[in-house]
Tab-separated table of C-alpha atoms in Angstrom:
chain	number	residue	atom	x	y	z
A	3	ASP	CA	-0.010	-0.012	-0.111
A	4	GLY	CA	1.278	3.601	-0.762
A	5	GLY	CA	1.590	5.958	1.978
A	6	ILE	CA	3.403	8.094	4.635
A	7	THR	CA	4.810	6.596	7.610
A	8	GLN	CA	5.970	8.193	10.757
A	9	SER	CA	7.667	6.615	13.512
A	10	PRO	CA	7.337	6.238	16.650
A	11	LYS	CA	4.016	7.209	17.400
A	12	TYR	CA	4.847	8.618	20.804
A	13	LEU	CA	8.150	9.784	21.800
A	14	PHE	CA	9.350	10.851	25.138
A	15	ARG	CA	12.652	12.665	25.877
A	16	LYS	CA	14.291	14.794	28.533
A	17	GLU	CA	14.871	18.562	28.070
A	18	GLY	CA	18.275	19.298	26.520
A	19	GLN	CA	18.334	16.090	24.294
A	20	ASN	CA	18.169	16.485	20.399
A	21	VAL	CA	15.577	14.044	18.916
A	22	THR	CA	14.861	12.580	15.251
A	23	LEU	CA	11.476	12.025	14.016
A	24	SER	CA	11.229	9.803	10.859
A	25	CYS	CA	9.027	10.147	7.882
A	26	GLU	CA	8.988	7.902	4.944
A	27	GLN	CA	6.838	7.896	1.943
A	28	ASN	CA	6.573	5.453	-1.036
A	29	LEU	CA	4.250	7.718	-3.235
A	30	ASN	CA	6.987	8.781	-5.222
A	31	HIS	CA	6.289	12.228	-4.178
A	32	ASP	CA	8.783	14.960	-4.782
A	33	ALA	CA	7.643	17.439	-2.162
A	34	MET	CA	7.623	16.797	1.576
A	35	TYR	CA	6.574	18.946	4.263
A	36	TRP	CA	6.708	18.994	8.314
A	37	TYR	CA	3.902	20.771	10.247
A	38	ARG	CA	3.574	21.061	13.950
A	39	GLN	CA	0.195	21.039	15.737
A	40	ASP	CA	-0.457	22.396	19.393
A	41	PRO	CA	-3.657	21.429	21.290
A	42	GLY	CA	-6.643	22.871	19.954
A	43	GLN	CA	-4.740	24.563	17.059
A	44	GLY	CA	-4.422	24.240	13.409
A	45	LEU	CA	-0.830	23.010	11.988
A	46	ARG	CA	1.949	25.446	11.311
A	47	LEU	CA	4.747	24.838	8.639
A	48	ILE	CA	8.067	24.079	10.058
A	49	TYR	CA	10.184	23.114	6.927
A	50	TYR	CA	9.270	21.978	3.473
A	51	SER	CA	11.414	20.162	0.592
A	52	GLN	CA	10.559	20.601	-2.910
A	53	ILE	CA	13.095	18.075	-4.437
A	54	VAL	CA	15.890	16.012	-3.106
A	55	ASN	CA	18.923	17.822	-1.497
A	56	ASP	CA	16.975	21.173	-1.038
A	57	PHE	CA	14.722	22.342	1.762
A	58	GLN	CA	13.371	25.593	2.718
A	59	LYS	CA	12.490	27.020	6.192
A	60	GLY	CA	8.694	27.525	6.868
A	61	ASP	CA	7.208	29.744	9.245
A	62	ILE	CA	8.304	28.320	12.942
A	63	ALA	CA	11.854	26.563	11.637
A	64	GLU	CA	13.803	28.034	14.638
A	65	GLY	CA	15.089	24.978	16.968
A	66	TYR	CA	14.718	22.410	14.210
A	67	SER	CA	16.638	20.948	11.227
A	68	VAL	CA	15.864	18.595	8.451
A	69	SER	CA	17.600	16.753	5.586
A	70	ARG	CA	16.393	15.391	2.216
A	71	GLU	CA	19.326	12.938	1.004
A	72	LYS	CA	16.497	10.410	-0.642
A	73	LYS	CA	13.308	11.147	-2.308
A	74	GLU	CA	11.313	9.070	-0.147
A	75	SER	CA	12.778	10.204	3.385
A	76	PHE	CA	12.586	13.624	5.048
A	77	PRO	CA	13.694	13.495	8.799
A	78	LEU	CA	13.062	16.046	11.424
A	79	THR	CA	15.477	16.899	14.056
A	80	VAL	CA	14.105	18.776	17.328
A	81	THR	CA	16.967	20.352	18.704
A	82	SER	CA	17.534	21.572	22.252
A	83	ALA	CA	17.379	25.078	21.133
A	84	GLN	CA	13.565	24.353	20.501
A	85	LYS	CA	11.822	26.283	23.341
A	86	ASN	CA	8.585	24.409	23.471
A	87	PRO	CA	9.165	21.101	21.722
A	88	THR	CA	6.040	19.286	23.208
A	89	ALA	CA	4.006	18.757	20.239
A	90	PHE	CA	2.060	16.712	17.594
A	91	TYR	CA	4.334	16.683	14.522
A	92	LEU	CA	2.994	15.588	11.025
A	93	CYS	CA	4.786	14.785	8.017
A	94	ALA	CA	3.232	15.271	4.359
A	95	SER	CA	3.997	14.854	0.827
A	96	SER	CA	2.663	16.215	-2.164
A	97	GLY	CA	3.116	14.961	-6.150
A	98	GLY	CA	3.944	18.300	-7.038
A	99	GLN	CA	4.704	22.258	-6.395
A	100	GLY	CA	1.885	24.363	-5.971
A	101	PRO	CA	-1.454	24.246	-4.667
A	102	ILE	CA	-3.084	22.180	-7.369
A	103	TYR	CA	-1.616	19.253	-5.859
A	104	GLU	CA	-3.134	17.521	-2.782
A	105	GLN	CA	-0.767	17.071	0.288
A	106	TYR	CA	-1.199	13.744	2.215
A	107	PHE	CA	-0.436	13.099	5.520
A	108	GLY	CA	1.243	10.684	7.789
A	109	PRO	CA	-0.314	9.378	11.096
A	110	GLY	CA	1.885	11.883	13.281
A	111	THR	CA	4.304	11.680	16.206
A	112	ARG	CA	3.433	12.742	19.765
A	113	LEU	CA	6.602	14.316	21.160
A	114	THR	CA	6.527	15.189	24.821
A	115	VAL	CA	9.731	16.622	26.294
A	116	THR	CA	10.166	16.841	30.213
B	15	ASP	CA	-1.444	35.148	3.735
B	16	ALA	CA	-5.361	34.611	3.154
B	17	LYS	CA	-7.044	33.409	6.048
B	18	THR	CA	-10.240	31.490	6.680
B	19	THR	CA	-13.069	31.868	9.221
B	20	GLN	CA	-15.413	29.073	10.328
B	21	PRO	CA	-17.822	28.237	13.059
B	22	THR	CA	-16.256	26.562	16.140
B	23	SER	CA	-18.656	23.859	16.415
B	24	MET	CA	-21.744	22.022	14.746
B	25	ASP	CA	-24.059	19.206	14.992
B	26	CYS	CA	-25.744	16.979	12.555
B	27	ALA	CA	-28.250	14.245	12.591
B	28	GLU	CA	-26.897	10.853	11.441
B	29	GLY	CA	-28.260	10.255	7.720
B	30	ARG	CA	-28.687	13.933	7.103
B	31	ALA	CA	-26.573	16.400	5.093
B	32	ALA	CA	-23.736	18.326	6.742
B	33	ASN	CA	-23.219	21.571	5.332
B	34	LEU	CA	-19.933	23.256	6.781
B	35	PRO	CA	-19.735	27.070	5.968
B	36	CYS	CA	-16.018	28.947	5.391
B	37	ASN	CA	-15.559	32.647	4.821
B	38	HIS	CA	-12.148	33.369	2.860
B	39	SER	CA	-12.912	37.071	1.836
B	40	THR	CA	-9.203	37.785	1.339
B	41	ILE	CA	-8.491	34.900	-0.853
B	42	SER	CA	-6.059	35.604	-3.925
B	43	GLY	CA	-7.199	34.624	-7.582
B	44	ASN	CA	-4.881	31.833	-7.984
B	45	GLU	CA	-5.221	30.240	-4.306
B	46	TYR	CA	-7.288	27.161	-3.989
B	47	VAL	CA	-9.655	26.229	-1.376
B	48	TYR	CA	-8.933	22.963	0.604
B	49	TRP	CA	-10.889	21.047	3.041
B	50	TYR	CA	-9.208	18.256	5.302
B	51	ARG	CA	-10.666	16.700	8.688
B	52	GLN	CA	-8.913	15.093	11.604
B	53	ILE	CA	-9.932	12.832	13.948
B	54	HIS	CA	-8.326	13.027	17.326
B	55	SER	CA	-4.835	12.207	17.451
B	56	GLN	CA	-4.570	11.155	13.659
B	57	GLY	CA	-3.302	12.902	10.741
B	58	PRO	CA	-5.389	15.195	8.737
B	59	GLN	CA	-7.380	13.490	5.803
B	60	TYR	CA	-7.884	15.107	2.426
B	61	ILE	CA	-11.423	15.518	1.580
B	62	ILE	CA	-11.616	18.043	-1.642
B	63	HIS	CA	-10.327	20.973	-3.208
B	64	GLY	CA	-11.207	23.629	-5.733
B	65	LEU	CA	-10.439	27.032	-7.543
B	66	LYS	CA	-13.650	28.707	-8.531
B	67	ASN	CA	-15.952	25.855	-9.673
B	68	ASN	CA	-17.868	23.483	-7.702
B	69	GLU	CA	-16.332	20.099	-7.137
B	70	THR	CA	-17.551	16.778	-6.189
B	71	ASN	CA	-15.930	13.518	-5.189
B	72	GLU	CA	-16.854	10.102	-3.302
B	73	MET	CA	-16.751	11.990	0.135
B	74	ALA	CA	-18.053	15.440	-0.376
B	75	SER	CA	-19.230	18.430	-2.420
B	76	LEU	CA	-17.438	21.693	-2.397
B	77	ILE	CA	-19.534	24.776	-3.363
B	78	ILE	CA	-17.581	27.937	-3.929
B	79	THR	CA	-19.272	31.150	-4.368
B	80	GLU	CA	-18.843	33.267	-7.765
B	81	ASP	CA	-16.984	35.960	-5.791
B	82	ARG	CA	-14.707	33.257	-4.105
B	83	LYS	CA	-15.089	34.676	-0.862
B	84	SER	CA	-16.842	32.019	0.760
B	85	SER	CA	-17.378	28.279	0.382
B	86	THR	CA	-19.555	25.180	1.735
B	87	LEU	CA	-18.412	21.570	2.059
B	88	ILE	CA	-21.320	19.258	1.879
B	89	LEU	CA	-21.270	15.779	3.424
B	90	PRO	CA	-24.458	14.514	1.746
B	91	HIS	CA	-25.322	11.624	4.134
B	92	ALA	CA	-23.412	12.157	7.581
B	93	THR	CA	-22.444	9.054	9.519
B	94	LEU	CA	-20.928	8.949	12.934
B	95	ARG	CA	-17.506	8.302	11.468
B	96	ASP	CA	-17.706	11.777	9.996
B	97	THR	CA	-17.403	13.145	13.489
B	98	ALA	CA	-14.150	15.100	13.189
B	99	VAL	CA	-12.683	18.610	13.276
B	100	TYR	CA	-12.951	19.994	9.450
B	101	TYR	CA	-10.407	22.583	8.239
B	102	CYS	CA	-11.147	24.902	5.492
B	103	ILE	CA	-7.840	26.017	4.160
B	104	VAL	CA	-6.482	28.446	1.532
B	105	ARG	CA	-3.530	26.676	-0.182
B	106	VAL	CA	-0.881	29.479	-1.506
B	107	TYR	CA	1.587	29.222	-4.201
B	108	ASN	CA	4.578	30.401	-1.946
B	109	GLN	CA	6.523	28.306	0.514
B	110	GLY	CA	6.200	25.118	-1.378
B	111	GLY	CA	2.498	25.433	-1.390
B	112	LYS	CA	1.877	25.383	2.203
B	113	LEU	CA	-1.502	24.733	3.845
B	114	ILE	CA	-2.610	27.570	5.999
B	115	PHE	CA	-4.790	25.954	8.840
B	116	GLY	CA	-7.220	27.888	10.798
B	117	GLN	CA	-9.122	26.632	14.012
B	118	GLY	CA	-11.567	24.354	12.023
B	119	THR	CA	-15.262	23.327	12.725
B	120	GLU	CA	-15.626	20.526	15.278
B	121	LEU	CA	-18.564	18.482	13.854
B	122	SER	CA	-20.552	15.996	15.788
B	123	VAL	CA	-22.758	13.624	14.132
B	124	LYS	CA	-25.528	12.350	16.656
B	125	PRO	CA	-27.631	9.230	16.088
């Protein structure tokens, strides 16, 4: 089955530690995105990548880093510089650039930092 | 960035049509209207999108007003599994075509 997988579903870390969230897609999509969702709110864009080896900052990139070495993978690292890392993180992919292409989401990773 | 306004919550009886309104009065001519829904603790699910014409697929219908300042998502025969938060979103061309999420409408389908 084609789709987007995120692992793990729940992640717990101590404050001051970096943590990497996995996102893999087998849809052959060029574009991939990372969003963050806080309780009772909509999603906010962290980073996006329109092609392998290229990525751009979104609206709330501070404290996060990404890589795009393979078309199917777009891992997100939450660094110790992120002030409020506890949130629900969602990865998405899209078949092309621009708003005519739907974005499909993975199941998400809920990160708790204490 | 264009923004959307939706009612915070709505109820609908099972088997009846659910009509979810959305205002997007500042939308630009090349920006699309997207609808997603999200069940608690899951990733958003794509429903439908459109530019200026009405659209229909197996899940829903999207009615966009002629001036494009508002739209309505119609679930023709709501079931209990349609209970979710529904997001009306304007999709822009910059930032890779990012989705601008608002607060959404919490739809409760009741037996």
